Each structure stands twice: as C-alpha cells, then as structure tokens.
Coordinates of C-alpha atoms in Angstrom, one line a residue:
X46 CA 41.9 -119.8 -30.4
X47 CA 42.2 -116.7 -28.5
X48 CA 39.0 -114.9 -26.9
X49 CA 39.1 -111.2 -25.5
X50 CA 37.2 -110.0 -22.4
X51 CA 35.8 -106.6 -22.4
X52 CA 33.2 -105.1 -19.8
X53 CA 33.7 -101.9 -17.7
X54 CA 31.3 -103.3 -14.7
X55 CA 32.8 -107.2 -14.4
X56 CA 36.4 -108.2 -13.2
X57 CA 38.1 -109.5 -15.8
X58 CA 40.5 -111.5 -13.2
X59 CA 37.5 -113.7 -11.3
X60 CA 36.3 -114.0 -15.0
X61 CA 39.6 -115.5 -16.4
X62 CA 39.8 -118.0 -13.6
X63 CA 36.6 -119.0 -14.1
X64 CA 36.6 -119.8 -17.7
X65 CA 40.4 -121.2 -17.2
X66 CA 39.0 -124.1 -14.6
X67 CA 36.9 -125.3 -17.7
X68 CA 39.1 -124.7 -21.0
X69 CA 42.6 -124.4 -19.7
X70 CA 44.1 -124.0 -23.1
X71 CA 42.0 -121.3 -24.0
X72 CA 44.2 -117.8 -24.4
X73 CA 42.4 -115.0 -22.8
X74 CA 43.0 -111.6 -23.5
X75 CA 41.1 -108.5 -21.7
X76 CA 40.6 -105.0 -23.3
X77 CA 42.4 -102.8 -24.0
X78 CA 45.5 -104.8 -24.1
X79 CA 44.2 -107.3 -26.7
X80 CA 47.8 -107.6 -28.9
X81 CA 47.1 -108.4 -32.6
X82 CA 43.5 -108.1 -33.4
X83 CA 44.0 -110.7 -36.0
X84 CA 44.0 -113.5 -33.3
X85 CA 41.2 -112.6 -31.7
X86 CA 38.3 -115.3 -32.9
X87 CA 36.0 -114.9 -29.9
X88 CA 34.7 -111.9 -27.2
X89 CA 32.9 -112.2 -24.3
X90 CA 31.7 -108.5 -23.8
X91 CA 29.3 -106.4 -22.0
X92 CA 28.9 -103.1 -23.4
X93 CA 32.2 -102.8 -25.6
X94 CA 32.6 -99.2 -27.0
X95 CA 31.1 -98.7 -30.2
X96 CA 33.3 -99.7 -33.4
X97 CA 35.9 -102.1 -31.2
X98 CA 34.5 -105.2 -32.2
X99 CA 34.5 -104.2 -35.9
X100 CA 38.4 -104.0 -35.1
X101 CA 38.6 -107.4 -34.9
X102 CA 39.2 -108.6 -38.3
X103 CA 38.7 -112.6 -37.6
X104 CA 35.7 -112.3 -34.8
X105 CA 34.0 -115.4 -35.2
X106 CA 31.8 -115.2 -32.1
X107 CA 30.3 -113.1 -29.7
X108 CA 29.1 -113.8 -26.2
X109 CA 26.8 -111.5 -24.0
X110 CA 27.6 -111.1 -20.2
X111 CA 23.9 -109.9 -19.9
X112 CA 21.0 -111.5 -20.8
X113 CA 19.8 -108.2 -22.7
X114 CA 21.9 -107.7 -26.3
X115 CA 20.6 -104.8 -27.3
X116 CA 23.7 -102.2 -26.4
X117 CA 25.7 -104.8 -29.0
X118 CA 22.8 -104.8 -31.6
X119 CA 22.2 -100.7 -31.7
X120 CA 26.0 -100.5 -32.6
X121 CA 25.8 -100.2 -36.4
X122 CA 29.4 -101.5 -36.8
X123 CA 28.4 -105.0 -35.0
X124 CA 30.5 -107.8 -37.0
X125 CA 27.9 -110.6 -38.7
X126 CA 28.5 -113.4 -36.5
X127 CA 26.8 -115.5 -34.5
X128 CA 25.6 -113.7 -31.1
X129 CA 24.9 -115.5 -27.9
X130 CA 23.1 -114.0 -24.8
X131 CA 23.7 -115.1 -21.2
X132 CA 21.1 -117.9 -19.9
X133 CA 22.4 -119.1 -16.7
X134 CA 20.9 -120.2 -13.3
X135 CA 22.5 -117.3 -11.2
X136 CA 20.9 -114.4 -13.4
X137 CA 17.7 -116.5 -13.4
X138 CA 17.2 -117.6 -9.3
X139 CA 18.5 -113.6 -9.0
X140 CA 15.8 -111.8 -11.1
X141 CA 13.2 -113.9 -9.6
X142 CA 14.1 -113.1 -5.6
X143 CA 14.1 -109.5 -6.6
X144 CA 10.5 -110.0 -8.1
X145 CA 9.5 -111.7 -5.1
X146 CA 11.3 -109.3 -3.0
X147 CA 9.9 -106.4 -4.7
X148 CA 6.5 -107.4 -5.0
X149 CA 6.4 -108.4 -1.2
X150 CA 7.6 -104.6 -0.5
X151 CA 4.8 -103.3 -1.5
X152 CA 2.1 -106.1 -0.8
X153 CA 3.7 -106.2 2.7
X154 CA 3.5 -102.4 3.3
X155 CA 7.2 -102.3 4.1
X156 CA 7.5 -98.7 3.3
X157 CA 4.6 -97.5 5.4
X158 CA 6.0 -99.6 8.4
X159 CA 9.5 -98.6 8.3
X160 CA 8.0 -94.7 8.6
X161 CA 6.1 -96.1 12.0
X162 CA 9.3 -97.5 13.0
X163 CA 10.9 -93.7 12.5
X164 CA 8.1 -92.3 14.5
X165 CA 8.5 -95.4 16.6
X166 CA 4.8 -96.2 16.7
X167 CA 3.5 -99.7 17.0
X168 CA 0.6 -99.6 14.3
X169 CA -0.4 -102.6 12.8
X170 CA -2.1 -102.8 9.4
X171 CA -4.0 -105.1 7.8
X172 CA -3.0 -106.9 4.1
X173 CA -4.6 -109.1 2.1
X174 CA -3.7 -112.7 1.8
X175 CA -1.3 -113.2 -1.1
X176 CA -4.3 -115.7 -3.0
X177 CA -6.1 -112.4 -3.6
X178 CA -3.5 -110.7 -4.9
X179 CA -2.9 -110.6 -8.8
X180 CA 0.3 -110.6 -10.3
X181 CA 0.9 -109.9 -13.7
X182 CA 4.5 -110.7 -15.4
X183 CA 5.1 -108.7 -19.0
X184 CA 7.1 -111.3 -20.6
X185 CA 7.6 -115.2 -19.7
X186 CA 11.2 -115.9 -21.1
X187 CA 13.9 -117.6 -19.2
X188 CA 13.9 -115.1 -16.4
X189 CA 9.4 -114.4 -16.4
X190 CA 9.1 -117.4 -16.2
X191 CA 11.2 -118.2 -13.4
X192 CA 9.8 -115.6 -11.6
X193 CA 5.9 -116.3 -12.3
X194 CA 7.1 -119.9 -11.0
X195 CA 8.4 -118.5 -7.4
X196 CA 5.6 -116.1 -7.0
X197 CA 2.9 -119.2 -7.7
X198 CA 4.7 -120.9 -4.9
X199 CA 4.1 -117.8 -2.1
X200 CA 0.1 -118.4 -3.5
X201 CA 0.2 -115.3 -5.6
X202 CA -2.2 -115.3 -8.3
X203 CA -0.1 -114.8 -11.6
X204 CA -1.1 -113.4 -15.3
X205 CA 1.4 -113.7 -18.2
X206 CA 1.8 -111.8 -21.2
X207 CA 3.9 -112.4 -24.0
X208 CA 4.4 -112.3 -27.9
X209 CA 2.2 -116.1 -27.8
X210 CA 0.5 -118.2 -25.5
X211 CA 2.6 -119.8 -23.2
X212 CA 1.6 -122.9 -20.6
X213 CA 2.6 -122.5 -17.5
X214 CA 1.2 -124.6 -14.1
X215 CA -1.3 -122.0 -12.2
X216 CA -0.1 -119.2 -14.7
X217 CA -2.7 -117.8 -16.8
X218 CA -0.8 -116.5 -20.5
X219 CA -2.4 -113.6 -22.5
X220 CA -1.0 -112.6 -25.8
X221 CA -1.8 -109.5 -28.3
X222 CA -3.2 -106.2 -27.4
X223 CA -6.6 -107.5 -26.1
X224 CA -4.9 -110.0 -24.2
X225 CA -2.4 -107.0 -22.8
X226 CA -5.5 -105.7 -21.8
X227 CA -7.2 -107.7 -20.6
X228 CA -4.7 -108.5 -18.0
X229 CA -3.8 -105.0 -17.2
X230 CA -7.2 -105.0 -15.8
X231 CA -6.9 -107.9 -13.3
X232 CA -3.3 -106.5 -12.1
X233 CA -2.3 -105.6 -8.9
X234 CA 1.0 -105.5 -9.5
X235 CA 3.0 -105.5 -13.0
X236 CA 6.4 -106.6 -13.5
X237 CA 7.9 -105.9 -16.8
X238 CA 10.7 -108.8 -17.7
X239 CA 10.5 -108.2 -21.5
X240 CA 13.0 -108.1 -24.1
X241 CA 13.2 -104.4 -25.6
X242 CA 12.5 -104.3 -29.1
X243 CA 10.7 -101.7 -31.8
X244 CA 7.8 -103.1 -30.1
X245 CA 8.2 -102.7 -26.5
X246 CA 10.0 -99.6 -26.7
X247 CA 7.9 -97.5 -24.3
X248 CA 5.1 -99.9 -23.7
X249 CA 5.0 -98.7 -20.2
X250 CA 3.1 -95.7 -20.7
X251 CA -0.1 -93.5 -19.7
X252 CA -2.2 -95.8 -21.9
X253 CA -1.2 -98.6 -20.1
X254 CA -1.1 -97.4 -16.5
X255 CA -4.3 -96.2 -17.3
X256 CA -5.7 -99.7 -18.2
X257 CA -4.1 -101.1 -14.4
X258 CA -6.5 -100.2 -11.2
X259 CA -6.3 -97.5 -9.2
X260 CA -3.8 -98.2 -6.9
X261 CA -1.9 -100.7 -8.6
X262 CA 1.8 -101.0 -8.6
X263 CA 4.7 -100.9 -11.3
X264 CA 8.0 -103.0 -11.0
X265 CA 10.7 -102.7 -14.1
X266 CA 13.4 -105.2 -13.9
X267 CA 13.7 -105.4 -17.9
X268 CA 15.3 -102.2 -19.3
X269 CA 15.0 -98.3 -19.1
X270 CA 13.3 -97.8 -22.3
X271 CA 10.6 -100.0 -21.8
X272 CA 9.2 -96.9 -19.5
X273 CA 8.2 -93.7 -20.8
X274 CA 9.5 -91.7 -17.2
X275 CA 7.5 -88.6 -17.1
X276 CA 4.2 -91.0 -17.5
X277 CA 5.2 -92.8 -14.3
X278 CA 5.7 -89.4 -12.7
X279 CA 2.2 -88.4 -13.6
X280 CA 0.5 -91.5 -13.2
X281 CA 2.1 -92.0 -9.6
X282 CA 1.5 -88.2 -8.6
X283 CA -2.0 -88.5 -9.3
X284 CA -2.8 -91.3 -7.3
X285 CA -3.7 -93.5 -9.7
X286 CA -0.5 -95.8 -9.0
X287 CA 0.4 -96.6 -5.5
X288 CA 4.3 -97.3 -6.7
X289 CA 6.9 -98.7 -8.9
X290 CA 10.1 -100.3 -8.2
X291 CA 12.8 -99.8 -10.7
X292 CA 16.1 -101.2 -11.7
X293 CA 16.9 -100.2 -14.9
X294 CA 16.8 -96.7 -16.2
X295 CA 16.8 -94.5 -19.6
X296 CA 20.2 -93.0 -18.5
X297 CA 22.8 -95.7 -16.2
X298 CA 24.1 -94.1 -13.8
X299 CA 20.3 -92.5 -12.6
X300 CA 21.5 -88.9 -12.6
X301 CA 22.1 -87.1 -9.1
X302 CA 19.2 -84.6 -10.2
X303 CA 16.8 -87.1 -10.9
X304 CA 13.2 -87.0 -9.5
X305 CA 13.4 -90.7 -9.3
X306 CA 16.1 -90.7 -5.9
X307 CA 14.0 -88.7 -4.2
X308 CA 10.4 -89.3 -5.1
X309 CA 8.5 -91.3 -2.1
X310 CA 6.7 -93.5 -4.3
X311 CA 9.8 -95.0 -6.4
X312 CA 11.9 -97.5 -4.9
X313 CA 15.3 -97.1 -6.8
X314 CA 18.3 -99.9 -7.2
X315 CA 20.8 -99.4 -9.1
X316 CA 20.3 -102.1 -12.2
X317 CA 21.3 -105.1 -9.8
X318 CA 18.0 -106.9 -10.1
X319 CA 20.1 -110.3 -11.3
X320 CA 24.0 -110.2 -11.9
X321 CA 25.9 -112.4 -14.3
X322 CA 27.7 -114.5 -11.2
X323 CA 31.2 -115.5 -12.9
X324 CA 31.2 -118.7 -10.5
X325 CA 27.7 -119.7 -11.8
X326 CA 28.0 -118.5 -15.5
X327 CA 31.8 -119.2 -16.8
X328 CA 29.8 -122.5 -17.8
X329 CA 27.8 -121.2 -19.8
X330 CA 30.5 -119.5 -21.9
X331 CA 32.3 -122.5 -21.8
X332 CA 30.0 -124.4 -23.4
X333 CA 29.4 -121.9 -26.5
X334 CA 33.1 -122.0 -26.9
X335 CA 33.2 -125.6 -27.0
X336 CA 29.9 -125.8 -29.1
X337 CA 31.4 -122.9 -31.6
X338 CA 35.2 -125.4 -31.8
X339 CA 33.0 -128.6 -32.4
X340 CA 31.0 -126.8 -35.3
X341 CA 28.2 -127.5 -32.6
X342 CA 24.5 -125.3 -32.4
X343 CA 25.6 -122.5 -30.5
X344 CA 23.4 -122.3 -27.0
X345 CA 21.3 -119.1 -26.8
X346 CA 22.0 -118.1 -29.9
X347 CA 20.0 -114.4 -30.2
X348 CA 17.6 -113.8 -33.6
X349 CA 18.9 -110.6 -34.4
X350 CA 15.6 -109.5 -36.5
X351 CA 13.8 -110.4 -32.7
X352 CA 16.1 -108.6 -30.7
X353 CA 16.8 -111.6 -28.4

C-alpha cells in the first residue's frame, strides 16, 4: 500500500522518517510527485488543494495532520472514505500551555507591566488570587478538556460548555443556550476550543460578548470563523472587553493591513496555539494505517454530518 503526503506548512522529510521507524514497508510518496494515482490507497494531508484528492481513483483513507477537518470537508470533491482527525498528546499538552499561558497574560497583567518596564518604572499592581477567577472553556473535547484539567490545577475556577453535559473533577459543564448563558455570566475569561460547525459558525459575537462582564477577556484557540471580527473590535473599543488573544483567524496569513497587528488590546500569534509534533504524532498515523490493513475500527474516525 502506498500513502501520499501533502501539506504546504509540515516537512514532508521529518514526516517520512517518522512514519518509516513504525511501518518500514510502507511506500511513501509526497505531493506533487505522487507517480500513478492509481496506487495511491491512503493520504495524510493538511489542507490539500481542492479537487487533488478526487484524483486519486483508489483513495481508501484519509488522515488529518490537524485536529480541525473542516478545510477537507468544505471541499465538495472530498472522496467518501473514511476520515480520521489528529488526536495526539503533543497537539493536546500544546493547546493547553497556550491556554494556561494566555489566560495567565492577562490575569497576571503582563501587558501593563511590560509598558512599566519601557518606562522603567517599578509599579507594582495588585491581582486577584487565581481561586477567584473564573474560567470558562467553549467546548471540552480532547484538547478543552485538557486544558480545563491544567487550569483546575493552578486553582482556577473552570466552567464548561459543550453540545451535552460533561463530568469533569472541579469542572462545572453547561450545555444549550441557557446553559451558554448562564456561564457567559460567571466568566472572566473565555476560551473558545470548539469544533466549527453550521452551529458555531460565528458564535463569538456581540450577543455573546454582551452576555460576558464588563471587563472580561476573549481567547480563540479553535478557528477564525468562530469570531465574527468587527464585533471584537467594537466590543473591545468600547470597554466592555478588556482583551482577546487570538490564534486563528478568518484569513491565514492575518493580512499586513489588519487592525488586529496593531490593536493594543489583541494579542496576535500566528495559528501556533498546538502543532501536530511529527515525533509525537507519526504514531498516531501509524496506528490508523495498521487499524485500516487489519480491517480494524479506525481511531478518530470524524462524523462527517458533526463536523468532527
């Protein structure tokens, strides 16, 4: 079986030497030079262009380098075969130290000291204790989870929200719109880790910055399209939200013209929040190709009429 690597972002080398420490007999081909399409039976892709899977007349599997599918599902030419999405310890230890990281920035005033440190005056403010600050984590997959797990252990208080009710130790889960609200409420900081689907396309919004206290904060580590941008412009120019960290945005690369760079209220990274580690993740690939040769359940497989 032959399986064909394609992703503009990841180094198809590292990747092949990877995978080639745990199936040594596996053929691996990277795009564009893939030779006859016919033997391709498997690709490990992140963001192929749009119609090159279809090319691939005996695709029997597809793996996600991300944890996010949705750039494969939006492409209407996507072969019918099974789909699995990138679960792996790296991505998952990586989102939640930028959660942590990010919501310490702002509890921790790190901003407003590192202007005293440009003005070189020694000003000390005062912070609340981490126990009475609220965190509240849209979506607790894999990755919220994880993260609502690490924050619990720096005494953060910690809200969850997601499509059910989900038990967590010292996490409190809300589900459905009253439950969205309801925890918006209590919130001093959100973090958005939620799959984007029909339904949380745009849920970061007025309405919902509206329904956060004044002075709350907005981290989005999930995708660009959960945010409605010009809403996070006026919600943070009013006041009414202290900041927002983002990672992902509507249009990767962030534009050189774009009011996010340069706005002093938005931290800005470019979409590196949790990377796909080859040395931690080839495993993970591995094993779906195994699983998919042994007519095994595929890990991870993604519900396409989900999303994820």
């Amino acid at each position: 079986m032959t399986l064909l690597f394609c992703s503009a972002s990841d180094n198809a080398e590292v990747w092949r030497a990877e995978i080639a420490k745990r199936l040594p007999d596996l053929e691996i081909r990277v795009w564009p030079d893939i030779g006859d399409p016919a033997d391709i039976r498997m690709a490990l892709v992140w963001k192929p262009p749009a119609g090159m899977l279809a090319g691939l007349p005996n695709l029997s599997l597809i793996v996600s380098l991300g944890a996010g599918v949705e750039p494969l599902l939006e492409d209407p030419t996507l072969p019918d075969v099974p789909l699995v999405r990138m679960v792996s310890e790296g991505l998952t230890v990586d989102m939640a130290g930028y959660v942590a990281l990010q919501v310490l920035r702002w509890h921790r005033l790190a901003a407003e000291y590192a202007r005293l440190q440009t003005a070189a005056r020694w000003e000390p403010m005062d912070h609340k204790p981490a126990s009475a600050m609220t965190v509240g984590i849209l979506g607790l997959g894999e990755l919220g989870a994880a993260s609502a797990r690490t924050l619990r252990t720096m005494d953060y208080r910690v809200l969850g929200w997601s499509r059910g009710r989900k038990s967590l130790d010292g996490v409190e889960s809300f589900s459905g719109t009253e439950g969205l609200t309801a925890m918006l409420g209590r919130t001093d900081i959100l973090v958005c880790l939620l799959p984007l689907t029909a339904e949380t396309h745009g849920i970061l919004n007025a309405e919902l910055f509206a329904a956060l206290p004044a002075g709350a904060v907005v981290v989005n580590a999930a995708r660009g399209r959960h945010l409605v941008e010009e809403d996070l412009l006026a919600a943070l120019d009013s006041g009414h939200l202290r900041g927002a960290s983002l990672d992902v945005f509507v249009t990767e690369p962030l534009p050189p013209e774009h009011p996010f760079w340069r706005h002093p209220k938005i931290v800005a990274t470019p979409h590196v929040a949790a990377i796909t580690h080859p040395s931690l993740s080839a495993e993970q690939v591995a094993e779906a190709v195994r699983a998919f040769r042994d007519g095994r359940p595929l890990p991870n497989l993604v519900d396409r009429r989900r999303g994820y």
